[in-house]
C-alpha cells in the first residue's frame, strides 16, 4: 500500500483491491485480508506506526468497501479460556466523507452505522486467543462511492477502551 502526505498534511493511502471480497465467507475474508492487506495507521516520521495494540486494514472490490480492525486483547493467562464478547467491547470508528455524503461506521460497545442503511452492511467479529477482529463490509453504492474514487476523506479512531487511549488520525484514500 502506497502512503504519502498530501498538500493538507494528511496521510494519503491507496486502498488495496481484493477481487470479489463481498463474496467471501466471513472467515475466508478475514484470513485473506489479514494475510494479504498491509495494515495502515497513524505514523510519525520518527516512530513509524503509532498504535501498537490495534491494526486497521482496508480493502475494496469493484462493488464493496471493507474495513477490518485487529485488536490485541492480551492480558489472559490461559489462552484456552475465551472471555465473553462483552469483555472485548472496544470503541472505534471510521468517518468517510466523499464530498456529497458522510458515513460513520463504528462501535461504542455496540456496532453503529450512520449515513448508510444498516440492511446493506455486513458486519462480524471473530476472536482467537488474544486477538479479536472486527470486520465491516459495505457496498460502494450504499456509500455514494464508485470504484476508482480518489481523494475520499477519512477520519479513523483506533480501537480503545479509555478516551485517553484514543488514537485519531485524518487521512485521504484512493480506491485504485
Coordinates of C-alpha atoms in Angstrom, one line a residue:
X1 CA 0.0 0.0 0.0
X2 CA 1.5 3.3 -1.0
X3 CA 1.4 6.1 1.5
X4 CA 2.4 9.7 1.4
X5 CA 1.4 13.0 2.9
X6 CA -0.8 15.3 0.7
X7 CA -0.9 19.1 0.5
X8 CA -3.1 19.2 3.6
X9 CA -0.6 17.2 5.6
X10 CA -2.9 14.2 5.8
X11 CA -1.6 10.8 5.1
X12 CA -2.8 9.6 1.7
X13 CA -3.4 5.8 1.2
X14 CA -4.1 3.7 -1.9
X15 CA -6.7 1.2 -0.8
X16 CA -5.9 -2.4 -1.7
X17 CA -8.1 -4.1 -4.3
X18 CA -9.3 -7.6 -3.4
X19 CA -11.4 -9.2 -6.2
X20 CA -15.0 -10.1 -5.1
X21 CA -14.3 -9.6 -1.4
X22 CA -18.0 -9.3 -0.8
X23 CA -18.5 -12.9 -2.0
X24 CA -16.0 -14.4 0.5
X25 CA -17.4 -16.2 3.6
X26 CA -16.6 -14.5 6.9
X27 CA -13.5 -16.5 7.9
X28 CA -12.2 -16.6 4.3
X29 CA -12.5 -12.8 4.1
X30 CA -10.7 -12.3 7.5
X31 CA -7.9 -14.6 6.6
X32 CA -7.3 -13.2 3.1
X33 CA -7.3 -9.6 4.3
X34 CA -5.2 -10.4 7.4
X35 CA -2.6 -12.2 5.2
X36 CA -2.6 -10.0 2.0
X37 CA -3.5 -6.4 3.0
X38 CA -0.9 -4.3 4.7
X39 CA -2.1 -2.6 7.8
X40 CA -2.2 1.2 7.9
X41 CA -2.1 3.5 10.8
X42 CA -1.2 6.9 12.1
X43 CA 2.5 7.5 11.7
X44 CA 5.2 9.8 12.7
X45 CA 8.4 10.2 10.8
X46 CA 10.5 9.1 13.8
X47 CA 8.3 6.3 15.2
X48 CA 6.6 4.6 12.3
X49 CA 3.1 3.3 13.2
X50 CA 1.9 4.8 16.5
X51 CA -0.9 2.4 17.6
X52 CA 0.7 -0.9 18.6
X53 CA -2.3 -2.8 20.1
X54 CA -4.7 -2.4 17.1
X55 CA -4.3 -2.5 13.4
X56 CA -6.6 -1.3 10.6
X57 CA -6.7 -2.9 7.2
X58 CA -9.0 -1.6 4.4
X59 CA -9.7 -3.0 1.0
X60 CA -12.2 -2.7 -1.8
X61 CA -13.5 -4.7 -4.7
X62 CA -15.4 -3.4 -7.7
X63 CA -18.6 -3.5 -5.6
X64 CA -17.7 -3.1 -1.9
X65 CA -15.5 -1.4 0.8
X66 CA -14.1 -3.4 3.7
X67 CA -12.5 -2.3 7.0
X68 CA -11.0 -4.7 9.4
X69 CA -9.8 -3.7 12.9
X70 CA -7.5 -6.3 14.5
X71 CA -7.2 -5.8 18.3
X72 CA -4.6 -7.4 20.6
X73 CA -6.7 -8.0 23.7
X74 CA -3.9 -9.5 25.7
X75 CA -3.8 -10.0 29.5
X76 CA -5.2 -13.5 29.6
X77 CA -3.1 -16.2 31.4
X78 CA -4.9 -19.2 29.8
X79 CA -5.4 -19.0 26.0
X80 CA -7.9 -21.9 26.2
X81 CA -10.3 -19.7 28.2
X82 CA -12.1 -17.3 25.9
X83 CA -13.9 -14.5 27.8
X84 CA -17.3 -13.5 26.5
X85 CA -17.6 -10.8 23.8
X86 CA -18.8 -8.2 26.3
X87 CA -15.3 -8.1 27.9
X88 CA -13.9 -7.1 24.5
X89 CA -16.1 -4.1 23.9
X90 CA -14.0 -1.6 22.0
X91 CA -14.7 1.9 20.8
X92 CA -13.6 2.6 17.3
X93 CA -14.9 4.4 14.2
X94 CA -14.4 5.3 10.5
X95 CA -15.8 8.5 9.3
X96 CA -15.9 8.8 5.5
X97 CA -16.7 11.9 3.5
X98 CA -16.9 11.6 -0.2
X99 CA -17.9 15.3 -0.7
X100 CA -21.6 14.5 -1.1
X101 CA -22.2 12.2 1.7
X102 CA -20.8 11.4 5.2
X103 CA -20.8 7.9 6.6
X104 CA -19.8 6.7 10.0
X105 CA -19.1 3.1 10.9
X106 CA -18.0 2.2 14.4
X107 CA -18.6 0.7 17.8
X108 CA -19.2 2.3 21.2
X109 CA -19.7 -1.2 22.8
X110 CA -22.5 -1.7 20.2
X111 CA -21.9 -1.5 16.5
X112 CA -23.5 1.5 14.8
X113 CA -23.8 2.9 11.3
X114 CA -24.7 6.5 10.3
X115 CA -25.5 7.7 6.8
X116 CA -25.9 4.2 5.3
X117 CA -28.8 1.7 5.6
X118 CA -27.9 -1.0 8.2
X119 CA -29.5 -3.7 6.0
X120 CA -26.8 -3.1 3.4
X121 CA -23.9 -3.7 5.8
X122 CA -22.3 -7.0 6.6
X123 CA -20.6 -7.0 10.0
X124 CA -19.0 -9.7 12.0
X125 CA -16.3 -10.2 14.7
X126 CA -14.1 -13.1 15.4
X127 CA -11.9 -13.9 18.4
X128 CA -8.9 -16.3 18.6
X129 CA -6.7 -16.3 21.7
X130 CA -5.6 -12.8 22.4
X131 CA -6.8 -11.4 19.0
X132 CA -10.2 -10.1 18.1
X133 CA -11.1 -8.9 14.6
X134 CA -14.0 -6.6 13.7
X135 CA -14.9 -6.6 10.0
X136 CA -17.3 -4.3 8.2
X137 CA -18.3 -4.7 4.5
X138 CA -20.4 -2.0 2.8
X139 CA -21.4 -1.8 -0.9
X140 CA -19.7 1.2 -2.5
X141 CA -23.0 2.3 -4.0
X142 CA -24.5 2.5 -0.5
X143 CA -21.7 4.8 0.5
X144 CA -22.2 7.0 -2.6
X145 CA -18.8 5.8 -3.9
X146 CA -17.6 4.1 -7.1
X147 CA -14.6 2.0 -7.8
X148 CA -11.6 4.3 -8.7
X149 CA -12.8 7.1 -6.4
X150 CA -10.0 9.3 -5.4
X151 CA -9.4 11.8 -2.6
X152 CA -12.0 10.4 -0.2
X153 CA -11.6 11.9 3.2
X154 CA -11.5 9.5 6.2
X155 CA -11.0 10.0 9.9
X156 CA -10.1 6.9 11.9
X157 CA -10.4 6.4 15.6
X158 CA -8.5 3.3 16.5
X159 CA -9.9 0.8 19.0
X160 CA -9.6 1.9 22.6
X161 CA -11.2 1.3 26.0
X162 CA -10.5 4.6 27.6
X163 CA -10.8 8.0 26.0
X164 CA -7.3 9.0 26.9
X165 CA -6.0 6.0 24.9
X166 CA -7.8 7.0 21.7
X167 CA -5.7 7.5 18.6
X168 CA -7.4 9.6 15.9
X169 CA -6.0 10.4 12.6
X170 CA -7.4 12.1 9.5
X171 CA -6.3 10.7 6.1
X172 CA -7.3 10.5 2.5
X173 CA -7.9 7.3 0.5
X174 CA -8.0 6.3 -3.2
X175 CA -9.7 3.2 -4.4
X176 CA -7.2 2.0 -7.0

